[in-house]
CSV table of C-alpha atoms in Angstrom, one decimal:
chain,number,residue,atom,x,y,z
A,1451,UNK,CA,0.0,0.0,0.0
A,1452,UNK,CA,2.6,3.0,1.0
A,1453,UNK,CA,5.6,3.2,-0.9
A,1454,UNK,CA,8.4,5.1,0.0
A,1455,UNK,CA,10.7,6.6,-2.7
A,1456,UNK,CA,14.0,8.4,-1.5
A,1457,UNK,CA,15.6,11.2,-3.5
A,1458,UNK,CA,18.6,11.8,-1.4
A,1459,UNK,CA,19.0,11.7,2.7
A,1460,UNK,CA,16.3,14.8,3.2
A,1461,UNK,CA,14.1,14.8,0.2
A,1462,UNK,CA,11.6,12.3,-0.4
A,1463,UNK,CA,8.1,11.0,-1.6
A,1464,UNK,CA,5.5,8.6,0.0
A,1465,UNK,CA,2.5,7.6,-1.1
A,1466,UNK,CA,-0.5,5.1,-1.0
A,1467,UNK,CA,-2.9,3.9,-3.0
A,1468,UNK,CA,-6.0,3.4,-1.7
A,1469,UNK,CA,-9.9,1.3,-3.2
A,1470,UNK,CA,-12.7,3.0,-2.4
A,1471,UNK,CA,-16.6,2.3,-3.5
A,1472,UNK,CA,-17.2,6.4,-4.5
A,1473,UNK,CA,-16.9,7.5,-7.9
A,1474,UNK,CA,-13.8,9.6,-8.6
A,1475,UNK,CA,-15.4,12.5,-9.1
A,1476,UNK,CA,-17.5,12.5,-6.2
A,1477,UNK,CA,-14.2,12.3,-4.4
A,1478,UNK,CA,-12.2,14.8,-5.7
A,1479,UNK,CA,-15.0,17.3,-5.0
A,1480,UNK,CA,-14.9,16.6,-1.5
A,1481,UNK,CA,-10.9,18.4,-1.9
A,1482,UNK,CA,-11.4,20.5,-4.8
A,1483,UNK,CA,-15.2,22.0,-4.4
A,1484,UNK,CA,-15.7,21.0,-0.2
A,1485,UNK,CA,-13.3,20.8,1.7
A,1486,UNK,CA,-15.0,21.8,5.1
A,1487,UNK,CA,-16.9,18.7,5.0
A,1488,UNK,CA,-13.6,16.2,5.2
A,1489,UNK,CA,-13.8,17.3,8.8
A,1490,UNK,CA,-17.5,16.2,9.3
A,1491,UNK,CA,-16.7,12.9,7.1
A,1492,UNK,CA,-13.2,12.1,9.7
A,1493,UNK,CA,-13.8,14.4,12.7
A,1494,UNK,CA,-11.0,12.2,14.5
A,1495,UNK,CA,-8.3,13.0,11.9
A,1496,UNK,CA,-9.1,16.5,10.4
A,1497,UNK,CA,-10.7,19.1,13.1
A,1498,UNK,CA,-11.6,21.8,10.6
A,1499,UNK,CA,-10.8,23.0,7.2
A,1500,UNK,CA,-11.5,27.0,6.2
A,1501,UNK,CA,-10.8,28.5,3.2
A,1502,UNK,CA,-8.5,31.4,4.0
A,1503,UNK,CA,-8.3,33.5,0.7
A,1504,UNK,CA,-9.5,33.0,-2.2
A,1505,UNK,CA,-12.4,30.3,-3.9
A,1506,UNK,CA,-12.0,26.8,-4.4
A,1507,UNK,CA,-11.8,25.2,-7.6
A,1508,UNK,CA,-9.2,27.7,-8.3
A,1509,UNK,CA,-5.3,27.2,-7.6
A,1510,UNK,CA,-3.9,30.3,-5.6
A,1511,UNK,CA,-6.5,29.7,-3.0
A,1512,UNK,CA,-5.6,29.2,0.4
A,1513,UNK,CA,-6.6,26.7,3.0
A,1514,UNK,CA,-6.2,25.9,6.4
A,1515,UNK,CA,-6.7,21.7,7.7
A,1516,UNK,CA,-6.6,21.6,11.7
A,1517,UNK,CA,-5.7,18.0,11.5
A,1518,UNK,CA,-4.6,15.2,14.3
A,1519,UNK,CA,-1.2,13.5,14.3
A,1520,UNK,CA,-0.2,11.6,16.9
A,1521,UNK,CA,-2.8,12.6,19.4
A,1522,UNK,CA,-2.0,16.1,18.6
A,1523,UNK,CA,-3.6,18.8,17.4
A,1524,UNK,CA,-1.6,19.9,14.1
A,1525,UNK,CA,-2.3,23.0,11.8
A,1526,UNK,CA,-1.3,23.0,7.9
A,1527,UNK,CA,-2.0,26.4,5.7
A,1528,UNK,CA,-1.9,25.1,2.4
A,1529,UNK,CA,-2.5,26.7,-1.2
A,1530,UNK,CA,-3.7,25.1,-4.1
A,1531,UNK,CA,-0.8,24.5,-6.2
A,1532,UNK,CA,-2.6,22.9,-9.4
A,1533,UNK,CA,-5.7,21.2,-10.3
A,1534,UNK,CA,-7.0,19.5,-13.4
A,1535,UNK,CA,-10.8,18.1,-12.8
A,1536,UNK,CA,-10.8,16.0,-15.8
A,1537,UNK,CA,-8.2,13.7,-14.3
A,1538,UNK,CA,-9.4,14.6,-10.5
A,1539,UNK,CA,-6.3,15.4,-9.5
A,1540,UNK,CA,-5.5,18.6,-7.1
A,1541,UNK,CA,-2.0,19.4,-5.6
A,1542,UNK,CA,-1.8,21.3,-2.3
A,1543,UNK,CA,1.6,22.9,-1.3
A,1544,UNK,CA,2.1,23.6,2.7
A,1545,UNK,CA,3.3,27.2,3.2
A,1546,UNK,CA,2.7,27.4,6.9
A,1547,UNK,CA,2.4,25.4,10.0
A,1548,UNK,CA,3.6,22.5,12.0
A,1549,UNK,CA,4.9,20.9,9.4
A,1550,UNK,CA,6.9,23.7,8.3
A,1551,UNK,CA,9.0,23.2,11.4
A,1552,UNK,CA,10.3,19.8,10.4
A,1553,UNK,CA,10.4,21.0,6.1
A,1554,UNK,CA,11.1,22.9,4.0
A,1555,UNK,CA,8.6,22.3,1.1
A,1556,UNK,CA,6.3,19.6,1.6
A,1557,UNK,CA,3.6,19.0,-1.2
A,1558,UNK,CA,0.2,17.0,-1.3
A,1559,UNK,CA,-1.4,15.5,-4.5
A,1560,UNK,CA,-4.3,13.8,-4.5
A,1561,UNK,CA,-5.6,11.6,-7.7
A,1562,UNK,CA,-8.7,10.0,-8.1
A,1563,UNK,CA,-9.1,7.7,-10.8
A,1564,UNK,CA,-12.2,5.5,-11.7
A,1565,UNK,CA,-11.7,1.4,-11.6
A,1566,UNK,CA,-11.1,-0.5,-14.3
A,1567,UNK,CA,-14.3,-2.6,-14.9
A,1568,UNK,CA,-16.1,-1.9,-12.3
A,1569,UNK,CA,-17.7,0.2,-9.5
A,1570,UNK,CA,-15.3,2.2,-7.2
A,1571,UNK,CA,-12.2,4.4,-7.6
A,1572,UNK,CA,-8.6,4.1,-6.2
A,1573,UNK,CA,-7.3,7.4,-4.5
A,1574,UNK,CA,-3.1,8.1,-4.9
A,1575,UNK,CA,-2.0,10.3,-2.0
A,1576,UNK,CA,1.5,11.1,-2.4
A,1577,UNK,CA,3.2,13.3,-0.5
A,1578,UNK,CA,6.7,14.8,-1.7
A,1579,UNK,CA,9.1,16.7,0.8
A,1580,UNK,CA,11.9,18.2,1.8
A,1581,UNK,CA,13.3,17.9,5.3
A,1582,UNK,CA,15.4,20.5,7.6
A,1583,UNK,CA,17.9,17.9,8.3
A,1584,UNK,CA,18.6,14.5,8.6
A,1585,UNK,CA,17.6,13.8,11.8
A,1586,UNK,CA,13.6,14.6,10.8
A,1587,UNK,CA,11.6,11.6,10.1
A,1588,UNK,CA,9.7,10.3,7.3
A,1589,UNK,CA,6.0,10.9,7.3
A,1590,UNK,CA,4.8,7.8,7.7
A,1591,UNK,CA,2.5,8.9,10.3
A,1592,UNK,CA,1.0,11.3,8.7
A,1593,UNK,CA,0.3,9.3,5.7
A,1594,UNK,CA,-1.5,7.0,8.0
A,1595,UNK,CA,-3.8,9.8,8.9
A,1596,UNK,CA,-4.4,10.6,5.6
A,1597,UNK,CA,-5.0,6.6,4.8
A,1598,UNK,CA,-7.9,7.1,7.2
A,1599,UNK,CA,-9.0,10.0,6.5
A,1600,UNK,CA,-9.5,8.7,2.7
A,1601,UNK,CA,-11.4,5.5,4.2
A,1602,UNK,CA,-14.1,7.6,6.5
A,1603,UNK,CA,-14.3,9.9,3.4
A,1604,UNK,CA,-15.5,6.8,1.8
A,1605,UNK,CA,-17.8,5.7,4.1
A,1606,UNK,CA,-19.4,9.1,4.0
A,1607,UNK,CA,-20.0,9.3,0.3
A,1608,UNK,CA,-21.2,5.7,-0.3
């Protein structure tokens, strides 16, 4: 499921790929079109989402995810980096937050795409990074949260 792919000792990329039983698009809208309700779909892994500036379905627009890691409460200000609907893929980049403190860039992309032969989608979450130093971890963890997050999603939608 997660893959880990190493560039050199602090940058990296990690990613899953996860089945679900929603259509693609109805997925990707729930990140591209409404956020706010990801927190009402996983209320134990994201606390609240706002947009900050600007409107979504546009890249440039800002967004803030009070999120859970580790039995802590986390903040990530993100902005919407690209998006392209007719592959249902949208790519956040972090620009402020807790993660910053462990990062230098850390990016999110998130693509939906529709089986093959049947009913249900698989969602790639990668994330791509660059740590402060060596001694910062990989974020495993936080993938995890995001693996969840993808499955309550699910649950919600279906």
């Amino acid at each position: 499921m997660a893959q880990a792919m190493l560039r050199s000792s602090l940058q990296g990329e990690i990613e899953a790929d996860v089945e679900i039983k929603a259509p693609a698009t109805k997925f990707y809208n729930m990140f591209a079109v409404r956020p706010q309700d990801v927190s009402i779909a996983s209320p134990e892994n994201i606390q609240g989402v706002s947009v900050q500036e600007g409107e979504m379905v546009r890249v440039g627009t800002r967004v803030t995810w009070n999120y859970v890691l580790d039995g802590k409460p986390k903040v990530a200000k993100d902005r919407i980096e690209a998006m392209e609907p007719k592959k249902n893929m949208i790519k956040y980049r972090v620009v402020e937050g807790d993660l910053m403190k462990e990062f230098k860039t850390f990016l999110f992309t998130v693509q939906v795409t529709p089986k093959q032969g049947g009913r249900g989608s698989v969602v790639k979450w990668n994330m791509s990074y660059e740590k402060i130093d060596e001694y910062v971890a990989n974020p495993e963890t936080l993938l995890q949260v995001c693996v969840n997050m993808i499955k309550d999603i699910d649950k919600m939608l279906v």
